[in-house]
């Protein structure tokens, strides 16, 4: 049975035979045309064999290793081997045949066979050996993950606008998946779609969302030039993701005087003008033409224009070829054989250059193979170094012109940078193809030889290492900078049989070791792997194996390994091994060599990166697969806590490499130890929607919280990544999952002001009335915020419940009233909020609105104007006036000017200042004020304010006590005096049967009796209401200070605690804290000492 290793070995043997045959044919001088044609075909066959070998090495599909295909390949290779062997037998130096026979065999027998094998190789490379190329394309574009959209650009029966055109595209994409995306569903459910007012931008966003659901989308648009809004349509389609491809066709256009199209081909007259101008500007060609009749000049102009077929580049090449001729008869013959295509022109030009001008030939292959554009001086040095090894070319004033002239127009110089380039990309495509092996068979060897030759001197090697602050000992002119940077790339392309280059490689590497400077702390380039090693950038602590691995020179590396080199040497500034160097640069053969030699695949450098981190970061797919196949630890983290998968997300090649790094769901759910982010968080943070979609399809956990307490969906809402939000909702992510702070994704988007994401969540079913960690919904929070009403209006438009209760039992309107937010209060009223809403204890809006500022007064006035009763009572029997008195002392910044206005406003609308509470105790506002725990000044102001507004000083409670009784019992001399001054009767006795009274001979107590019973102050009135000190024996020994002498708040609180509780408990406050929703229990308000 034939297996893959056998076929790969046979392919390698055939490739070697092809190279041998090409060397044999290159020495054939009999038939240049036939030989070049055969070599071109052999070059193409060699490339195909290499591609088939790569297919077998990295097989991902079953058809590649199908047994029947392997048998067919084996049969083709056997036949091809016999043909290659016959060519080698006839064309090897000193062969058995004559020249004429070899020519006939090549042209009649071997070239047709090679063409036949070329066609067979092309078919062998196609999917399924029994299928055609058409079948392959059909299979590709009919898969479930690929979509094709067909649109006709003009249809008179349909809408001719760009919106109608985009609507057709969207409909086809939706039909292809059978279900719409989240963005498309939102569009179809929108009000604007129902009214037919959807904008082109909305359709474009929906199309983008649909396109992201496919791996590839092909748009075939016919007759777009006939559409009235073709420019707008094309502008929008060109902004779609990169995997969307456009195939636009145009209808035949009648060439009339009104024709508005622009042709890219030059008119015949312009080409003739160009040819004429070139003749006049070229002194040599002009002198030659002037020796002959004018018909020759006209013939040149006419023939160049005719053979150029509308291409200025081809006309330029024609003129460059003709300008090099110095014989009139030869010029006339050349006119009839001018090439009619660019490839033919390149081929003829190269044939002349290779045979006549070695310097120009070297300039061309240096320009072709150089890893960066070379300047004129660098190119001149490089091309002339081999020809004059000991005396490089000297610069002349006309060097640039001479170089361009000798290159026959194939080179051009960039005016801005001064670098040399090929004249056109078609020239690079031609020369880098099979033609390169015909015209430049030894070019790569020559380039490597020159680079190594100029960097081997000791003074150059000394300056290759990281500059320690000294002055370079060698000048950096010529090609030195380029050679020290790219010598390894060119040397790695040279075979081991090139002994001269191998010797130079060994000499350079050995000198790097022998002449390395001492390592100091000053030579630091950071902890990042260098992108390039160049002049002054080599590390003195790298071994020879590090350098060879970096540049991928496997032959020399193998010798060092055989000699016992340390494969895992990481004693350097970066802490890297040779394997790190090879993986970073993508040197596949070197990586395999090191792994086969048992290099540590899990070694880490100083920043904690493994070779898998580097492979993913640099996008080396083959190396990722190789490392995973060798059992590398894929979940190992670097110093930032990132695995290779997490580090790869956000790189240029992540769409190709991320799928390779996922072996299980756990790989996607690993968290970064520093931030707690998963792969989903990274994809959201770096805005990689296709990566995010892939992770979701693979089942990544969407509910994992990072160190900030956010899920990936909440992070998308925070960063306003609307595309990610749509993807999460499409894949069923729960929007009600709460962060560690108790917020949902909807709260996060609203707090950040990301309203597009907010709307997407609402459409996706998020609860707009959900509570946050404080027990408030978004509308409750907005009701308290002193901001504009636009956000609240948006919340209501999206369905927020205007009568929803928070965890304390308040509606948004009540929150606005309690916060004194007049703007939001009036807005909510205009939006239909109920004014008759009450708390669980029966408190109306009048009860809970505090006297904070003018806005609060305006709210109260608005309520009173709406016929709210100023004497409405709670379930505990308290009126708004009672609430005002009870809570006045608990305001954040007590302002009795506002309290006075508040009180006046209530009284002006009929509030009864002497109304008792509708409860057993029957206390009035003045009773409550006298017993309030507040600073002395505030207490005096409050009591005086009530008296001034008509409060009765002799009103009794249910047990017969007046305010004067309560002031006496609590030792409040100032209040007692104010009440007396207001006309309070000190002779009024409380009720006899009150269980709290001590009976005095069967009668109640007066306020004066209470003074003597509770002698808190030393200065109290006698029975005749005259103030004087009491006897010492009647004073309480437990009290050493009076209320009047207690200056500090702590002292007053201690005295109040001793003398008995007030009528007001602190937990009763309504306006001072959010815990005030409980109504008062009057039994706890009235002091038990009474």
JSON list of N, CA and C in Angstrom, two decimals, residues 733-796:
[
{"chain": "A", "resi": 733, "resn": "UNK", "atom": "N", "xyz": [-26.89, 34.95, 25.15]},
{"chain": "A", "resi": 733, "resn": "UNK", "atom": "CA", "xyz": [-26.31, 35.38, 26.42]},
{"chain": "A", "resi": 733, "resn": "UNK", "atom": "C", "xyz": [-27.39, 36.01, 27.30]},
{"chain": "A", "resi": 734, "resn": "UNK", "atom": "N", "xyz": [-27.36, 35.72, 28.59]},
{"chain": "A", "resi": 734, "resn": "UNK", "atom": "CA", "xyz": [-28.35, 36.24, 29.53]},
{"chain": "A", "resi": 734, "resn": "UNK", "atom": "C", "xyz": [-27.97, 37.66, 29.94]},
{"chain": "A", "resi": 735, "resn": "UNK", "atom": "N", "xyz": [-28.83, 38.60, 29.60]},
{"chain": "A", "resi": 735, "resn": "UNK", "atom": "CA", "xyz": [-28.54, 40.00, 29.93]},
{"chain": "A", "resi": 735, "resn": "UNK", "atom": "C", "xyz": [-28.85, 40.34, 31.38]},
{"chain": "A", "resi": 736, "resn": "UNK", "atom": "N", "xyz": [-29.51, 39.41, 32.10]},
{"chain": "A", "resi": 736, "resn": "UNK", "atom": "CA", "xyz": [-29.87, 39.69, 33.50]},
{"chain": "A", "resi": 736, "resn": "UNK", "atom": "C", "xyz": [-28.81, 39.23, 34.49]},
{"chain": "A", "resi": 737, "resn": "UNK", "atom": "N", "xyz": [-27.73, 38.62, 33.99]},
{"chain": "A", "resi": 737, "resn": "UNK", "atom": "CA", "xyz": [-26.63, 38.24, 34.89]},
{"chain": "A", "resi": 737, "resn": "UNK", "atom": "C", "xyz": [-26.06, 39.51, 35.54]},
{"chain": "A", "resi": 738, "resn": "UNK", "atom": "N", "xyz": [-25.82, 39.44, 36.83]},
{"chain": "A", "resi": 738, "resn": "UNK", "atom": "CA", "xyz": [-25.36, 40.63, 37.56]},
{"chain": "A", "resi": 738, "resn": "UNK", "atom": "C", "xyz": [-23.85, 40.58, 37.80]},
{"chain": "A", "resi": 739, "resn": "UNK", "atom": "N", "xyz": [-23.26, 41.76, 37.78]},
{"chain": "A", "resi": 739, "resn": "UNK", "atom": "CA", "xyz": [-21.84, 41.89, 38.07]},
{"chain": "A", "resi": 739, "resn": "UNK", "atom": "C", "xyz": [-21.62, 41.74, 39.57]},
{"chain": "A", "resi": 740, "resn": "UNK", "atom": "N", "xyz": [-20.36, 41.79, 39.98]},
{"chain": "A", "resi": 740, "resn": "UNK", "atom": "CA", "xyz": [-20.07, 41.70, 41.41]},
{"chain": "A", "resi": 740, "resn": "UNK", "atom": "C", "xyz": [-20.58, 42.92, 42.16]},
{"chain": "A", "resi": 741, "resn": "UNK", "atom": "N", "xyz": [-20.91, 43.99, 41.45]},
{"chain": "A", "resi": 741, "resn": "UNK", "atom": "CA", "xyz": [-21.47, 45.19, 42.06]},
{"chain": "A", "resi": 741, "resn": "UNK", "atom": "C", "xyz": [-22.99, 45.18, 42.06]},
{"chain": "A", "resi": 742, "resn": "UNK", "atom": "N", "xyz": [-23.59, 44.10, 41.56]},
{"chain": "A", "resi": 742, "resn": "UNK", "atom": "CA", "xyz": [-25.04, 43.98, 41.56]},
{"chain": "A", "resi": 742, "resn": "UNK", "atom": "C", "xyz": [-25.73, 44.61, 40.39]},
{"chain": "A", "resi": 743, "resn": "UNK", "atom": "N", "xyz": [-25.00, 45.04, 39.36]},
{"chain": "A", "resi": 743, "resn": "UNK", "atom": "CA", "xyz": [-25.60, 45.69, 38.21]},
{"chain": "A", "resi": 743, "resn": "UNK", "atom": "C", "xyz": [-25.72, 44.72, 37.05]},
{"chain": "A", "resi": 744, "resn": "UNK", "atom": "N", "xyz": [-26.69, 44.96, 36.18]},
{"chain": "A", "resi": 744, "resn": "UNK", "atom": "CA", "xyz": [-26.85, 44.17, 34.97]},
{"chain": "A", "resi": 744, "resn": "UNK", "atom": "C", "xyz": [-26.18, 44.90, 33.81]},
{"chain": "A", "resi": 745, "resn": "UNK", "atom": "N", "xyz": [-26.15, 44.24, 32.67]},
{"chain": "A", "resi": 745, "resn": "UNK", "atom": "CA", "xyz": [-25.57, 44.86, 31.48]},
{"chain": "A", "resi": 745, "resn": "UNK", "atom": "C", "xyz": [-26.33, 46.13, 31.11]},
{"chain": "A", "resi": 746, "resn": "UNK", "atom": "N", "xyz": [-27.63, 46.15, 31.36]},
{"chain": "A", "resi": 746, "resn": "UNK", "atom": "CA", "xyz": [-28.43, 47.33, 31.05]},
{"chain": "A", "resi": 746, "resn": "UNK", "atom": "C", "xyz": [-28.01, 48.51, 31.93]},
{"chain": "A", "resi": 747, "resn": "UNK", "atom": "N", "xyz": [-27.76, 48.25, 33.21]},
{"chain": "A", "resi": 747, "resn": "UNK", "atom": "CA", "xyz": [-27.30, 49.32, 34.10]},
{"chain": "A", "resi": 747, "resn": "UNK", "atom": "C", "xyz": [-25.93, 49.85, 33.64]},
{"chain": "A", "resi": 748, "resn": "UNK", "atom": "N", "xyz": [-25.05, 48.93, 33.24]},
{"chain": "A", "resi": 748, "resn": "UNK", "atom": "CA", "xyz": [-23.70, 49.34, 32.82]},
{"chain": "A", "resi": 748, "resn": "UNK", "atom": "C", "xyz": [-23.77, 50.25, 31.60]},
{"chain": "A", "resi": 749, "resn": "UNK", "atom": "N", "xyz": [-24.54, 49.86, 30.60]},
{"chain": "A", "resi": 749, "resn": "UNK", "atom": "CA", "xyz": [-24.64, 50.68, 29.38]},
{"chain": "A", "resi": 749, "resn": "UNK", "atom": "C", "xyz": [-25.29, 52.02, 29.68]},
{"chain": "A", "resi": 750, "resn": "UNK", "atom": "N", "xyz": [-26.28, 52.05, 30.57]},
{"chain": "A", "resi": 750, "resn": "UNK", "atom": "CA", "xyz": [-26.93, 53.32, 30.90]},
{"chain": "A", "resi": 750, "resn": "UNK", "atom": "C", "xyz": [-26.00, 54.24, 31.68]},
{"chain": "A", "resi": 751, "resn": "UNK", "atom": "N", "xyz": [-25.27, 53.69, 32.65]},
{"chain": "A", "resi": 751, "resn": "UNK", "atom": "CA", "xyz": [-24.35, 54.51, 33.45]},
{"chain": "A", "resi": 751, "resn": "UNK", "atom": "C", "xyz": [-23.22, 55.07, 32.60]},
{"chain": "A", "resi": 752, "resn": "UNK", "atom": "N", "xyz": [-22.81, 54.33, 31.55]},
{"chain": "A", "resi": 752, "resn": "UNK", "atom": "CA", "xyz": [-21.76, 54.81, 30.66]},
{"chain": "A", "resi": 752, "resn": "UNK", "atom": "C", "xyz": [-22.30, 55.69, 29.54]},
{"chain": "A", "resi": 753, "resn": "UNK", "atom": "N", "xyz": [-23.61, 55.79, 29.42]},
{"chain": "A", "resi": 753, "resn": "UNK", "atom": "CA", "xyz": [-24.20, 56.61, 28.36]},
{"chain": "A", "resi": 753, "resn": "UNK", "atom": "C", "xyz": [-24.11, 55.99, 26.99]},
{"chain": "A", "resi": 754, "resn": "UNK", "atom": "N", "xyz": [-24.00, 54.66, 26.92]},
{"chain": "A", "resi": 754, "resn": "UNK", "atom": "CA", "xyz": [-23.92, 53.97, 25.64]},
{"chain": "A", "resi": 754, "resn": "UNK", "atom": "C", "xyz": [-25.32, 53.49, 25.26]},
{"chain": "A", "resi": 755, "resn": "UNK", "atom": "N", "xyz": [-26.06, 54.37, 24.62]},
{"chain": "A", "resi": 755, "resn": "UNK", "atom": "CA", "xyz": [-27.48, 54.13, 24.42]},
{"chain": "A", "resi": 755, "resn": "UNK", "atom": "C", "xyz": [-27.78, 53.21, 23.25]},
{"chain": "A", "resi": 756, "resn": "UNK", "atom": "N", "xyz": [-26.85, 53.08, 22.31]},
{"chain": "A", "resi": 756, "resn": "UNK", "atom": "CA", "xyz": [-27.08, 52.11, 21.23]},
{"chain": "A", "resi": 756, "resn": "UNK", "atom": "C", "xyz": [-27.03, 50.70, 21.80]},
{"chain": "A", "resi": 757, "resn": "UNK", "atom": "N", "xyz": [-26.03, 50.44, 22.63]},
{"chain": "A", "resi": 757, "resn": "UNK", "atom": "CA", "xyz": [-25.96, 49.14, 23.30]},
{"chain": "A", "resi": 757, "resn": "UNK", "atom": "C", "xyz": [-27.17, 48.94, 24.21]},
{"chain": "A", "resi": 758, "resn": "UNK", "atom": "N", "xyz": [-27.61, 50.00, 24.86]},
{"chain": "A", "resi": 758, "resn": "UNK", "atom": "CA", "xyz": [-28.79, 49.94, 25.72]},
{"chain": "A", "resi": 758, "resn": "UNK", "atom": "C", "xyz": [-30.02, 49.50, 24.93]},
{"chain": "A", "resi": 759, "resn": "UNK", "atom": "N", "xyz": [-30.21, 50.11, 23.77]},
{"chain": "A", "resi": 759, "resn": "UNK", "atom": "CA", "xyz": [-31.37, 49.75, 22.94]},
{"chain": "A", "resi": 759, "resn": "UNK", "atom": "C", "xyz": [-31.29, 48.31, 22.45]},
{"chain": "A", "resi": 760, "resn": "UNK", "atom": "N", "xyz": [-30.09, 47.86, 22.12]},
{"chain": "A", "resi": 760, "resn": "UNK", "atom": "CA", "xyz": [-29.93, 46.46, 21.69]},
{"chain": "A", "resi": 760, "resn": "UNK", "atom": "C", "xyz": [-30.32, 45.50, 22.81]},
{"chain": "A", "resi": 761, "resn": "UNK", "atom": "N", "xyz": [-29.93, 45.83, 24.03]},
{"chain": "A", "resi": 761, "resn": "UNK", "atom": "CA", "xyz": [-30.29, 44.98, 25.16]},
{"chain": "A", "resi": 761, "resn": "UNK", "atom": "C", "xyz": [-31.80, 44.96, 25.39]},
{"chain": "A", "resi": 762, "resn": "UNK", "atom": "N", "xyz": [-32.42, 46.12, 25.24]},
{"chain": "A", "resi": 762, "resn": "UNK", "atom": "CA", "xyz": [-33.89, 46.18, 25.41]},
{"chain": "A", "resi": 762, "resn": "UNK", "atom": "C", "xyz": [-34.57, 45.32, 24.37]},
{"chain": "A", "resi": 763, "resn": "UNK", "atom": "N", "xyz": [-34.12, 45.43, 23.11]},
{"chain": "A", "resi": 763, "resn": "UNK", "atom": "CA", "xyz": [-34.71, 44.61, 22.05]},
{"chain": "A", "resi": 763, "resn": "UNK", "atom": "C", "xyz": [-34.46, 43.13, 22.33]},
{"chain": "A", "resi": 764, "resn": "UNK", "atom": "N", "xyz": [-33.32, 42.85, 22.96]},
{"chain": "A", "resi": 764, "resn": "UNK", "atom": "CA", "xyz": [-33.00, 41.46, 23.29]},
{"chain": "A", "resi": 764, "resn": "UNK", "atom": "C", "xyz": [-33.73, 40.94, 24.51]},
{"chain": "A", "resi": 765, "resn": "UNK", "atom": "N", "xyz": [-34.58, 41.73, 25.12]},
{"chain": "A", "resi": 765, "resn": "UNK", "atom": "CA", "xyz": [-35.40, 41.25, 26.24]},
{"chain": "A", "resi": 765, "resn": "UNK", "atom": "C", "xyz": [-34.91, 41.61, 27.61]},
{"chain": "A", "resi": 766, "resn": "UNK", "atom": "N", "xyz": [-33.98, 42.52, 27.75]},
{"chain": "A", "resi": 766, "resn": "UNK", "atom": "CA", "xyz": [-33.48, 42.91, 29.06]},
{"chain": "A", "resi": 766, "resn": "UNK", "atom": "C", "xyz": [-34.58, 43.63, 29.85]},
{"chain": "A", "resi": 767, "resn": "UNK", "atom": "N", "xyz": [-34.61, 43.42, 31.17]},
{"chain": "A", "resi": 767, "resn": "UNK", "atom": "CA", "xyz": [-35.61, 44.03, 32.05]},
{"chain": "A", "resi": 767, "resn": "UNK", "atom": "C", "xyz": [-35.19, 45.46, 32.37]},
{"chain": "A", "resi": 768, "resn": "UNK", "atom": "N", "xyz": [-35.93, 46.41, 31.84]},
{"chain": "A", "resi": 768, "resn": "UNK", "atom": "CA", "xyz": [-35.58, 47.82, 32.03]},
{"chain": "A", "resi": 768, "resn": "UNK", "atom": "C", "xyz": [-35.89, 48.29, 33.45]},
{"chain": "A", "resi": 769, "resn": "UNK", "atom": "N", "xyz": [-36.73, 47.52, 34.17]},
{"chain": "A", "resi": 769, "resn": "UNK", "atom": "CA", "xyz": [-37.10, 47.90, 35.54]},
{"chain": "A", "resi": 769, "resn": "UNK", "atom": "C", "xyz": [-36.31, 47.12, 36.59]},
{"chain": "A", "resi": 770, "resn": "UNK", "atom": "N", "xyz": [-35.25, 46.46, 36.20]},
{"chain": "A", "resi": 770, "resn": "UNK", "atom": "CA", "xyz": [-34.45, 45.69, 37.15]},
{"chain": "A", "resi": 770, "resn": "UNK", "atom": "C", "xyz": [-33.78, 46.61, 38.16]},
{"chain": "A", "resi": 771, "resn": "UNK", "atom": "N", "xyz": [-33.66, 46.13, 39.41]},
{"chain": "A", "resi": 771, "resn": "UNK", "atom": "CA", "xyz": [-33.04, 46.92, 40.47]},
{"chain": "A", "resi": 771, "resn": "UNK", "atom": "C", "xyz": [-31.52, 46.80, 40.42]},
{"chain": "A", "resi": 772, "resn": "UNK", "atom": "N", "xyz": [-30.85, 47.86, 40.86]},
{"chain": "A", "resi": 772, "resn": "UNK", "atom": "CA", "xyz": [-29.40, 47.78, 41.03]},
{"chain": "A", "resi": 772, "resn": "UNK", "atom": "C", "xyz": [-29.10, 47.33, 42.45]},
{"chain": "A", "resi": 773, "resn": "UNK", "atom": "N", "xyz": [-27.84, 47.44, 42.86]},
{"chain": "A", "resi": 773, "resn": "UNK", "atom": "CA", "xyz": [-27.45, 46.97, 44.19]},
{"chain": "A", "resi": 773, "resn": "UNK", "atom": "C", "xyz": [-28.10, 47.79, 45.29]},
{"chain": "A", "resi": 774, "resn": "UNK", "atom": "N", "xyz": [-28.54, 49.01, 44.99]},
{"chain": "A", "resi": 774, "resn": "UNK", "atom": "CA", "xyz": [-29.21, 49.87, 45.97]},
{"chain": "A", "resi": 774, "resn": "UNK", "atom": "C", "xyz": [-30.71, 49.68, 45.96]},
{"chain": "A", "resi": 775, "resn": "UNK", "atom": "N", "xyz": [-31.19, 48.81, 45.09]},
{"chain": "A", "resi": 775, "resn": "UNK", "atom": "CA", "xyz": [-32.63, 48.56, 45.04]},
{"chain": "A", "resi": 775, "resn": "UNK", "atom": "C", "xyz": [-33.39, 49.53, 44.18]},
{"chain": "A", "resi": 776, "resn": "UNK", "atom": "N", "xyz": [-32.71, 50.28, 43.31]},
{"chain": "A", "resi": 776, "resn": "UNK", "atom": "CA", "xyz": [-33.36, 51.25, 42.44]},
{"chain": "A", "resi": 776, "resn": "UNK", "atom": "C", "xyz": [-33.33, 50.78, 41.00]},
{"chain": "A", "resi": 777, "resn": "UNK", "atom": "N", "xyz": [-34.36, 51.11, 40.26]},
{"chain": "A", "resi": 777, "resn": "UNK", "atom": "CA", "xyz": [-34.33, 50.90, 38.82]},
{"chain": "A", "resi": 777, "resn": "UNK", "atom": "C", "xyz": [-33.68, 52.12, 38.16]},
{"chain": "A", "resi": 778, "resn": "UNK", "atom": "N", "xyz": [-33.46, 52.03, 36.87]},
{"chain": "A", "resi": 778, "resn": "UNK", "atom": "CA", "xyz": [-32.84, 53.14, 36.15]},
{"chain": "A", "resi": 778, "resn": "UNK", "atom": "C", "xyz": [-33.71, 54.40, 36.22]},
{"chain": "A", "resi": 779, "resn": "UNK", "atom": "N", "xyz": [-35.01, 54.23, 36.16]},
{"chain": "A", "resi": 779, "resn": "UNK", "atom": "CA", "xyz": [-35.90, 55.39, 36.21]},
{"chain": "A", "resi": 779, "resn": "UNK", "atom": "C", "xyz": [-35.88, 56.02, 37.60]},
{"chain": "A", "resi": 780, "resn": "UNK", "atom": "N", "xyz": [-35.78, 55.21, 38.65]},
{"chain": "A", "resi": 780, "resn": "UNK", "atom": "CA", "xyz": [-35.66, 55.77, 39.99]},
{"chain": "A", "resi": 780, "resn": "UNK", "atom": "C", "xyz": [-34.36, 56.58, 40.13]},
{"chain": "A", "resi": 781, "resn": "UNK", "atom": "N", "xyz": [-33.26, 56.06, 39.59]},
{"chain": "A", "resi": 781, "resn": "UNK", "atom": "CA", "xyz": [-32.00, 56.79, 39.66]},
{"chain": "A", "resi": 781, "resn": "UNK", "atom": "C", "xyz": [-32.08, 58.11, 38.91]},
{"chain": "A", "resi": 782, "resn": "UNK", "atom": "N", "xyz": [-32.71, 58.08, 37.73]},
{"chain": "A", "resi": 782, "resn": "UNK", "atom": "CA", "xyz": [-32.85, 59.30, 36.97]},
{"chain": "A", "resi": 782, "resn": "UNK", "atom": "C", "xyz": [-33.77, 60.30, 37.65]},
{"chain": "A", "resi": 783, "resn": "UNK", "atom": "N", "xyz": [-34.77, 59.81, 38.39]},
{"chain": "A", "resi": 783, "resn": "UNK", "atom": "CA", "xyz": [-35.67, 60.71, 39.10]},
{"chain": "A", "resi": 783, "resn": "UNK", "atom": "C", "xyz": [-34.93, 61.51, 40.17]},
{"chain": "A", "resi": 784, "resn": "UNK", "atom": "N", "xyz": [-33.87, 60.94, 40.72]},
{"chain": "A", "resi": 784, "resn": "UNK", "atom": "CA", "xyz": [-33.10, 61.63, 41.75]},
{"chain": "A", "resi": 784, "resn": "UNK", "atom": "C", "xyz": [-32.02, 62.53, 41.14]},
{"chain": "A", "resi": 785, "resn": "UNK", "atom": "N", "xyz": [-31.54, 62.18, 39.92]},
{"chain": "A", "resi": 785, "resn": "UNK", "atom": "CA", "xyz": [-30.42, 62.91, 39.33]},
{"chain": "A", "resi": 785, "resn": "UNK", "atom": "C", "xyz": [-30.85, 64.30, 38.87]},
{"chain": "A", "resi": 786, "resn": "UNK", "atom": "N", "xyz": [-30.07, 65.35, 39.21]},
{"chain": "A", "resi": 786, "resn": "UNK", "atom": "CA", "xyz": [-30.39, 66.71, 38.73]},
{"chain": "A", "resi": 786, "resn": "UNK", "atom": "C", "xyz": [-29.88, 66.92, 37.30]},
{"chain": "A", "resi": 787, "resn": "UNK", "atom": "N", "xyz": [-30.46, 66.22, 36.36]},
{"chain": "A", "resi": 787, "resn": "UNK", "atom": "CA", "xyz": [-30.03, 66.32, 34.96]},
{"chain": "A", "resi": 787, "resn": "UNK", "atom": "C", "xyz": [-31.23, 66.59, 34.08]},
{"chain": "A", "resi": 788, "resn": "UNK", "atom": "N", "xyz": [-30.99, 66.64, 32.79]},
{"chain": "A", "resi": 788, "resn": "UNK", "atom": "CA", "xyz": [-32.09, 66.88, 31.86]},
{"chain": "A", "resi": 788, "resn": "UNK", "atom": "C", "xyz": [-32.99, 65.65, 31.81]},
{"chain": "A", "resi": 789, "resn": "UNK", "atom": "N", "xyz": [-34.12, 65.85, 31.15]},
{"chain": "A", "resi": 789, "resn": "UNK", "atom": "CA", "xyz": [-35.12, 64.78, 31.11]},
{"chain": "A", "resi": 789, "resn": "UNK", "atom": "C", "xyz": [-34.96, 63.86, 29.90]},
{"chain": "A", "resi": 790, "resn": "UNK", "atom": "N", "xyz": [-33.91, 64.06, 29.09]},
{"chain": "A", "resi": 790, "resn": "UNK", "atom": "CA", "xyz": [-33.79, 63.27, 27.87]},
{"chain": "A", "resi": 790, "resn": "UNK", "atom": "C", "xyz": [-33.60, 61.79, 28.18]},
{"chain": "A", "resi": 791, "resn": "UNK", "atom": "N", "xyz": [-32.79, 61.48, 29.19]},
{"chain": "A", "resi": 791, "resn": "UNK", "atom": "CA", "xyz": [-32.54, 60.08, 29.51]},
{"chain": "A", "resi": 791, "resn": "UNK", "atom": "C", "xyz": [-33.80, 59.43, 30.07]},
{"chain": "A", "resi": 792, "resn": "UNK", "atom": "N", "xyz": [-34.47, 60.14, 30.96]},
{"chain": "A", "resi": 792, "resn": "UNK", "atom": "CA", "xyz": [-35.72, 59.61, 31.49]},
{"chain": "A", "resi": 792, "resn": "UNK", "atom": "C", "xyz": [-36.75, 59.41, 30.39]},
{"chain": "A", "resi": 793, "resn": "UNK", "atom": "N", "xyz": [-36.80, 60.33, 29.45]},
{"chain": "A", "resi": 793, "resn": "UNK", "atom": "CA", "xyz": [-37.72, 60.17, 28.32]},
{"chain": "A", "resi": 793, "resn": "UNK", "atom": "C", "xyz": [-37.37, 58.95, 27.50]},
{"chain": "A", "resi": 794, "resn": "UNK", "atom": "N", "xyz": [-36.06, 58.72, 27.32]},
{"chain": "A", "resi": 794, "resn": "UNK", "atom": "CA", "xyz": [-35.64, 57.54, 26.56]},
{"chain": "A", "resi": 794, "resn": "UNK", "atom": "C", "xyz": [-36.03, 56.25, 27.29]},
{"chain": "A", "resi": 795, "resn": "UNK", "atom": "N", "xyz": [-35.86, 56.26, 28.61]},
{"chain": "A", "resi": 795, "resn": "UNK", "atom": "CA", "xyz": [-36.25, 55.09, 29.39]},
{"chain": "A", "resi": 795, "resn": "UNK", "atom": "C", "xyz": [-37.74, 54.80, 29.26]},
{"chain": "A", "resi": 796, "resn": "UNK", "atom": "N", "xyz": [-38.55, 55.85, 29.34]},
{"chain": "A", "resi": 796, "resn": "UNK", "atom": "CA", "xyz": [-40.00, 55.66, 29.21]},
{"chain": "A", "resi": 796, "resn": "UNK", "atom": "C", "xyz": [-40.37, 55.21, 27.80]}
]
